[in-house]
Short mmCIF file of C-alpha atoms in Angstrom, two decimals:
data_model
loop_
_atom_site.label_atom_id
_atom_site.label_comp_id
_atom_site.label_asym_id
_atom_site.label_seq_id
_atom_site.Cartn_x
_atom_site.Cartn_y
_atom_site.Cartn_z
CA UNK A 1 -25.03 -21.20 -57.18
CA UNK A 2 -27.19 -19.50 -54.60
CA UNK A 3 -27.03 -22.62 -52.43
CA UNK A 4 -23.22 -22.68 -52.68
CA UNK A 5 -22.95 -19.02 -51.71
CA UNK A 6 -25.34 -19.59 -48.83
CA UNK A 7 -23.30 -22.55 -47.64
CA UNK A 8 -20.09 -20.52 -47.92
CA UNK A 9 -21.59 -17.63 -46.02
CA UNK A 10 -22.72 -19.99 -43.29
CA UNK A 11 -19.26 -21.53 -43.04
CA UNK A 12 -17.66 -18.09 -42.78
CA UNK A 13 -20.11 -17.08 -40.05
CA UNK A 14 -19.47 -20.32 -38.12
CA UNK A 15 -15.69 -19.87 -38.41
CA UNK A 16 -15.99 -16.26 -37.22
CA UNK A 17 -18.07 -17.35 -34.23
CA UNK A 18 -15.52 -20.02 -33.33
CA UNK A 19 -12.69 -17.49 -33.53
CA UNK A 20 -14.65 -14.97 -31.48
CA UNK A 21 -15.56 -17.44 -28.73
CA UNK A 22 -12.13 -17.52 -27.04
CA UNK A 23 -11.93 -13.72 -27.22
CA UNK A 24 -15.28 -13.44 -25.50
CA UNK A 25 -14.17 -15.90 -22.81
CA UNK A 26 -10.96 -13.89 -22.34
CA UNK A 27 -13.01 -10.73 -22.08
CA UNK A 28 -15.10 -12.23 -19.28
CA UNK A 29 -12.16 -11.80 -16.90
CA UNK A 30 -11.03 -8.63 -15.15
CA UNK A 31 -7.89 -6.52 -15.44
CA UNK A 32 -6.32 -5.37 -12.18
CA UNK A 33 -3.82 -2.53 -12.06
CA UNK A 34 -1.81 -3.89 -9.16
CA UNK A 35 0.51 -1.68 -7.09
CA UNK A 36 0.40 -4.09 -4.16
CA UNK A 37 3.07 -6.73 -3.56
CA UNK A 38 3.07 -8.90 -6.66
CA UNK A 39 3.15 -12.16 -4.68
CA UNK A 40 0.21 -11.09 -2.50
CA UNK A 41 -1.89 -10.03 -5.49
CA UNK A 42 -1.12 -13.34 -7.21
CA UNK A 43 -2.44 -15.24 -4.19
CA UNK A 44 -5.58 -13.11 -4.15
CA UNK A 45 -6.14 -13.60 -7.87
CA UNK A 46 -5.52 -17.35 -7.64
CA UNK A 47 -7.92 -17.79 -4.70
CA UNK A 48 -10.64 -15.67 -6.30
CA UNK A 49 -10.42 -17.49 -9.64
CA UNK A 50 -10.46 -20.88 -7.95
CA UNK A 51 -13.63 -19.99 -6.08
CA UNK A 52 -15.50 -18.09 -8.80
CA UNK A 53 -14.02 -19.20 -12.12
CA UNK A 54 -13.45 -15.54 -13.06
CA UNK A 55 -10.06 -14.89 -14.62
CA UNK A 56 -7.87 -12.11 -13.22
CA UNK A 57 -5.14 -10.46 -15.28
CA UNK A 58 -2.64 -8.56 -13.14
CA UNK A 59 -0.70 -5.62 -14.51
CA UNK A 60 1.96 -4.74 -11.94
CA UNK A 61 3.40 -1.32 -11.24
CA UNK A 62 3.78 1.38 -8.62
CA UNK A 63 1.26 3.42 -6.62
CA UNK A 64 1.94 6.83 -8.11
CA UNK A 65 2.64 5.55 -11.62
CA UNK A 66 -0.67 3.72 -11.84
CA UNK A 67 -2.73 6.45 -10.17
CA UNK A 68 -1.44 9.04 -12.62
CA UNK A 69 -1.91 6.61 -15.51
CA UNK A 70 -5.54 6.00 -14.54
CA UNK A 71 -6.18 9.75 -14.36
CA UNK A 72 -4.59 10.18 -17.80
CA UNK A 73 -6.60 7.29 -19.27
CA UNK A 74 -9.86 8.49 -17.76
CA UNK A 75 -12.93 6.67 -19.06
CA UNK A 76 -10.75 4.85 -21.60
CA UNK A 77 -8.81 2.92 -18.95
CA UNK A 78 -8.79 -0.83 -19.61
CA UNK A 79 -8.52 -1.49 -15.85
CA UNK A 80 -11.45 -2.87 -13.87
CA UNK A 81 -9.83 -2.76 -10.42
CA UNK A 82 -7.02 -0.72 -8.85
CA UNK A 83 -5.04 -2.09 -5.87
CA UNK A 84 -2.45 -0.05 -4.01
CA UNK A 85 0.01 -0.29 -1.15
CA UNK A 86 -0.79 3.22 0.14
CA UNK A 87 -3.83 5.47 0.37
CA UNK A 88 -2.66 8.66 -1.41
CA UNK A 89 -2.79 6.94 -4.81
CA UNK A 90 -6.41 5.95 -4.15
CA UNK A 91 -7.25 9.49 -3.04
CA UNK A 92 -5.82 10.86 -6.31
CA UNK A 93 -8.02 8.61 -8.46
CA UNK A 94 -11.03 9.31 -6.26
CA UNK A 95 -10.52 13.08 -6.55
CA UNK A 96 -10.63 12.66 -10.34
CA UNK A 97 -14.07 11.03 -10.01
CA UNK A 98 -12.95 7.77 -11.58
CA UNK A 99 -14.13 5.24 -8.98
CA UNK A 100 -17.53 3.58 -8.83
CA UNK A 101 -19.05 3.27 -5.33
CA UNK A 102 -18.00 0.06 -3.60
CA UNK A 103 -20.88 -2.38 -3.00
CA UNK A 104 -22.41 -2.01 0.46
CA UNK A 105 -21.82 -5.70 1.26
CA UNK A 106 -18.11 -5.21 0.70
CA UNK A 107 -17.90 -2.03 2.78
CA UNK A 108 -19.69 -3.86 5.59
CA UNK A 109 -16.80 -6.35 5.78
CA UNK A 110 -14.25 -3.67 6.76
CA UNK A 111 -14.29 -1.42 9.88
CA UNK A 112 -14.83 2.29 9.26
CA UNK A 113 -11.27 3.19 10.29
CA UNK A 114 -9.89 1.19 7.37
CA UNK A 115 -11.90 2.79 4.59
CA UNK A 116 -12.57 6.34 3.39
CA UNK A 117 -15.76 8.06 4.47
CA UNK A 118 -16.78 8.40 0.81
CA UNK A 119 -17.21 4.66 0.21
CA UNK A 120 -15.53 5.03 -3.19
CA UNK A 121 -12.83 2.48 -2.31
CA UNK A 122 -12.05 0.19 0.60
CA UNK A 123 -9.10 -0.97 2.67
CA UNK A 124 -7.71 -4.37 1.72
CA UNK A 125 -4.64 -4.48 4.02
CA UNK A 126 -2.54 -2.16 6.19
CA UNK A 127 1.05 -1.41 7.19
CA UNK A 128 2.48 0.40 10.20
CA UNK A 129 5.16 3.07 10.29
CA UNK A 130 8.11 2.11 12.52
CA UNK A 131 11.52 3.42 13.48
CA UNK A 132 13.98 0.60 12.80
CA UNK A 133 17.10 1.02 14.93
CA UNK A 134 20.42 -0.68 15.50
CA UNK A 135 20.25 -2.29 18.94
CA UNK A 136 24.01 -1.88 19.50
CA UNK A 137 23.85 1.85 18.79
CA UNK A 138 20.62 2.89 20.48
CA UNK A 139 19.00 1.87 23.74
CA UNK A 140 15.29 2.24 24.34
CA UNK A 141 15.67 5.45 26.36
CA UNK A 142 17.58 7.01 23.45
CA UNK A 143 14.84 6.43 20.87
CA UNK A 144 12.83 9.36 19.49
CA UNK A 145 9.54 9.88 21.33
CA UNK A 146 7.93 11.28 18.18
CA UNK A 147 8.58 11.33 14.45
CA UNK A 148 8.88 15.10 14.88
CA UNK A 149 11.94 14.60 17.13
CA UNK A 150 13.97 13.58 14.07
CA UNK A 151 14.01 17.26 13.09
CA UNK A 152 16.19 18.04 16.10
CA UNK A 153 19.86 18.83 15.29
CA UNK A 154 20.91 16.01 17.64
CA UNK A 155 19.71 13.55 14.97
CA UNK A 156 21.87 15.02 12.20
CA UNK A 157 23.47 12.22 10.20
CA UNK A 158 21.87 9.55 12.38
CA UNK A 159 18.68 8.51 10.59
CA UNK A 160 17.68 7.39 7.12
CA UNK A 161 14.69 7.05 4.82
CA UNK A 162 13.81 6.17 1.25
CA UNK A 163 12.31 9.58 0.59
CA UNK A 164 11.56 9.06 -3.11
CA UNK A 165 9.28 6.06 -2.49
CA UNK A 166 5.49 6.03 -2.18
CA UNK A 167 5.77 4.49 1.30
CA UNK A 168 7.62 7.42 2.84
CA UNK A 169 5.53 9.96 0.93
CA UNK A 170 2.40 8.39 2.44
CA UNK A 171 3.89 8.97 5.91
CA UNK A 172 4.53 12.62 5.01
CA UNK A 173 0.93 12.83 3.77
CA UNK A 174 -0.21 11.79 7.24
CA UNK A 175 2.07 14.40 8.81
CA UNK A 176 0.57 17.05 6.52
CA UNK A 177 -2.98 16.06 7.43
CA UNK A 178 -2.24 15.97 11.18
CA UNK A 179 0.06 18.99 11.60
CA UNK A 180 -0.64 21.25 8.65
CA UNK A 181 1.43 22.67 5.82
CA UNK A 182 3.71 25.03 7.78
CA UNK A 183 4.75 22.40 10.34
CA UNK A 184 5.30 19.81 7.60
CA UNK A 185 7.43 22.20 5.54
CA UNK A 186 9.56 22.98 8.60
CA UNK A 187 9.99 19.27 9.38
CA UNK A 188 10.98 18.48 5.80
CA UNK A 189 13.52 21.31 5.81
CA UNK A 190 15.10 19.85 8.97
CA UNK A 191 14.91 16.36 7.47
CA UNK A 192 16.98 17.56 4.51
CA UNK A 193 19.68 18.62 6.96
CA UNK A 194 19.54 15.54 9.18
CA UNK A 195 18.78 12.41 7.19
CA UNK A 196 20.66 10.07 4.85
CA UNK A 197 18.91 8.97 1.67
CA UNK A 198 18.70 5.33 0.60
CA UNK A 199 16.82 3.75 -2.28
CA UNK A 200 14.19 1.39 -0.90
CA UNK A 201 13.04 0.53 2.61
CA UNK A 202 14.85 -2.81 2.59
CA UNK A 203 18.09 -0.94 1.85
CA UNK A 204 17.41 1.39 4.79
CA UNK A 205 16.96 -1.63 7.07
CA UNK A 206 20.15 -3.28 5.77
CA UNK A 207 22.07 -0.06 6.50
CA UNK A 208 20.66 0.04 10.03
CA UNK A 209 21.52 -3.62 10.54
CA UNK A 210 25.08 -3.05 9.35
CA UNK A 211 25.55 -0.09 11.67
CA UNK A 212 25.93 2.41 8.82
CA UNK A 213 23.16 4.50 10.39
CA UNK A 214 21.52 4.52 13.83
CA UNK A 215 17.95 4.19 12.63
CA UNK A 216 15.48 4.66 9.80
CA UNK A 217 11.79 5.26 9.12
CA UNK A 218 10.26 2.31 7.26
CA UNK A 219 7.17 0.07 7.32
CA UNK A 220 7.04 -2.87 9.70
CA UNK A 221 6.79 -5.75 7.23
CA UNK A 222 10.34 -5.42 5.89
CA UNK A 223 11.63 -6.57 9.26
CA UNK A 224 9.18 -9.45 9.65
CA UNK A 225 9.71 -10.63 6.09
CA UNK A 226 13.47 -10.79 6.61
CA UNK A 227 13.10 -12.49 9.98
CA UNK A 228 10.94 -15.17 8.36
CA UNK A 229 13.80 -15.95 5.93
CA UNK A 230 17.39 -15.91 7.19
CA UNK A 231 17.21 -12.78 9.37
CA UNK A 232 20.64 -11.79 8.07
CA UNK A 233 19.52 -8.25 7.22
CA UNK A 234 17.66 -7.65 10.49
CA UNK A 235 19.48 -9.55 13.24
CA UNK A 236 20.78 -6.32 14.80
CA UNK A 237 17.54 -4.40 14.24
CA UNK A 238 14.85 -3.48 16.75
CA UNK A 239 11.48 -1.89 15.92
CA UNK A 240 10.24 1.18 17.75
CA UNK A 241 6.50 1.93 17.52
CA UNK A 242 5.80 5.61 18.25
CA UNK A 243 2.16 5.02 19.31
CA UNK A 244 0.27 7.83 21.18
CA UNK A 245 -1.48 8.97 17.95
CA UNK A 246 1.86 10.37 16.80
CA UNK A 247 2.36 11.03 13.06
CA UNK A 248 5.02 8.32 13.30
CA UNK A 249 2.34 5.85 14.38
CA UNK A 250 0.57 6.28 11.04
CA UNK A 251 -1.03 3.13 9.68
CA UNK A 252 -1.21 3.28 5.91
CA UNK A 253 -4.27 1.63 4.35
CA UNK A 254 -3.75 -0.38 1.21
CA UNK A 255 -6.77 0.24 -0.98
CA UNK A 256 -8.90 -1.42 -3.59
CA UNK A 257 -11.40 0.24 -5.89
CA UNK A 258 -13.52 -0.49 -8.95
CA UNK A 259 -13.10 1.88 -11.88
CA UNK A 260 -16.30 3.61 -13.00
CA UNK A 261 -15.27 2.76 -16.56
CA UNK A 262 -14.98 -0.98 -15.86
CA UNK A 263 -16.40 -3.17 -18.61
CA UNK A 264 -17.05 -5.91 -16.05
CA UNK A 265 -18.32 -4.09 -12.96
CA UNK A 266 -20.12 -7.11 -11.49
CA UNK A 267 -17.00 -9.28 -11.63
CA UNK A 268 -14.81 -6.40 -10.41
CA UNK A 269 -17.05 -5.82 -7.39
CA UNK A 270 -17.02 -9.56 -6.68
CA UNK A 271 -13.21 -9.53 -6.65
CA UNK A 272 -13.10 -6.68 -4.15
CA UNK A 273 -15.64 -8.47 -1.96
CA UNK A 274 -13.56 -11.65 -2.00
CA UNK A 275 -10.31 -9.84 -1.14
CA UNK A 276 -11.90 -8.10 1.87
CA UNK A 277 -13.73 -11.25 2.93
CA UNK A 278 -12.60 -14.41 4.69
CA UNK A 279 -10.62 -15.89 1.79
CA UNK A 280 -8.65 -12.78 0.92
CA UNK A 281 -7.91 -11.77 4.51
CA UNK A 282 -6.78 -15.30 5.41
CA UNK A 283 -4.04 -14.90 2.80
CA UNK A 284 -2.69 -12.01 4.89
CA UNK A 285 -2.60 -14.15 8.02
CA UNK A 286 -0.90 -17.19 6.50
CA UNK A 287 1.08 -15.66 3.62
CA UNK A 288 4.48 -14.00 3.43
CA UNK A 289 3.52 -10.33 2.96
CA UNK A 290 3.33 -9.67 6.74
CA UNK A 291 0.82 -6.91 6.11
CA UNK A 292 -2.10 -6.45 8.47
CA UNK A 293 -5.51 -7.94 7.77
CA UNK A 294 -8.26 -5.31 8.04
CA UNK A 295 -11.48 -7.27 7.57
CA UNK A 296 -13.94 -7.52 10.45
CA UNK A 297 -12.97 -10.48 12.61
CA UNK A 298 -9.90 -11.19 10.46
CA UNK A 299 -6.67 -12.13 12.19
CA UNK A 300 -3.25 -10.90 11.15
CA UNK A 301 -0.07 -12.92 11.36
CA UNK A 302 0.45 -13.65 15.09
CA UNK A 303 4.04 -12.31 14.93
CA UNK A 304 2.75 -8.77 14.34
CA UNK A 305 1.95 -6.24 17.05
CA UNK A 306 -1.89 -6.14 17.02
CA UNK A 307 -3.38 -3.22 15.10
CA UNK A 308 -5.36 -2.17 18.16
CA UNK A 309 -2.11 -1.76 20.15
CA UNK A 310 -0.45 0.59 17.65
CA UNK A 311 -2.42 3.65 18.86
CA UNK A 312 -2.43 5.06 15.34
CA UNK A 313 -3.73 8.57 14.63
CA UNK A 314 -7.21 8.73 13.10
CA UNK A 315 -7.00 9.98 9.53
CA UNK A 316 -9.61 9.90 6.76
CA UNK A 317 -7.48 8.51 3.90
CA UNK A 318 -9.48 10.55 1.40
CA UNK A 319 -7.74 13.65 2.76
CA UNK A 320 -4.19 12.43 2.06
CA UNK A 321 -2.69 14.72 -0.57
CA UNK A 322 0.13 13.17 -2.60
CA UNK A 323 0.46 16.12 -4.97
CA UNK A 324 0.96 18.61 -2.13
CA UNK A 325 3.47 16.29 -0.47
CA UNK A 326 5.52 16.06 -3.65
CA UNK A 327 5.44 19.85 -3.96
CA UNK A 328 6.60 20.32 -0.36
CA UNK A 329 9.31 17.67 -0.61
CA UNK A 330 10.55 19.19 -3.87
CA UNK A 331 10.68 22.64 -2.27
CA UNK A 332 12.69 21.15 0.61
CA UNK A 333 15.20 19.66 -1.86
CA UNK A 334 14.27 16.09 -1.02
CA UNK A 335 13.03 15.14 -4.51
#
């Protein structure tokens, strides 16, 4: 009887171990809260897994949604890595003390201007602010010299933006950091009077292309992505780069960080190192996101204006304040 019970117990233990084995293998992977382009993140995950054998599970969402979710989850977050399109979402999570320091080897792969001074997260890609304009409606000498010019009454009813999106709010965050709260509040008040609201940057560009509006503030890659397809939504569109360290020349850094609560910190750090290294940055050069590569020595798609030529203002992305921007935009009646 004792032998039978012993044999049964052994069989139960063996069965339990067999059942647990796949769960353990599943658990060896990492979970990425991904607010970057889904197609880009899939390429990164695929390349990393192919090279390392480490599984990556992507959970896709938006910058602000995920950043607020991570803050709410705190140490209980199931995420190992957070990827964003824009810096303010990273700054929010960092301010809550929820990032682990990025490994020094990873930080060394990215120039200082594309990472926060804190070293709590790192740039993985970048996108440039541009003024997309209808070439039949505006000539070069009629373009705004500065983003601030769009507050002038002469621009009333002539420009557009997707003000509710994280992209535009990141641009306002740069304006706030560069010009201060009073100047930003004044600009937003004038914006409310002058601009036309559209939902989504691609919709803004389509409206410009169709001649519904003279111009709009968007990120550069919408134009290049459309041009690489049929060009039907951008054939009448030109891109104006403000340059001269203007707030409108803001380059938004897409970030990546490892959560301090990660259950797989070694694998999470390895993922971030791969994305910022040769393999991950090559995806930006050859893929269809048309975002800028930011790794040292990495080349962006040759169709893009080189990062060095954009004359972007120098901003520590840690200082970008999404909460204050939302408050100011709400007060201005834009949200």
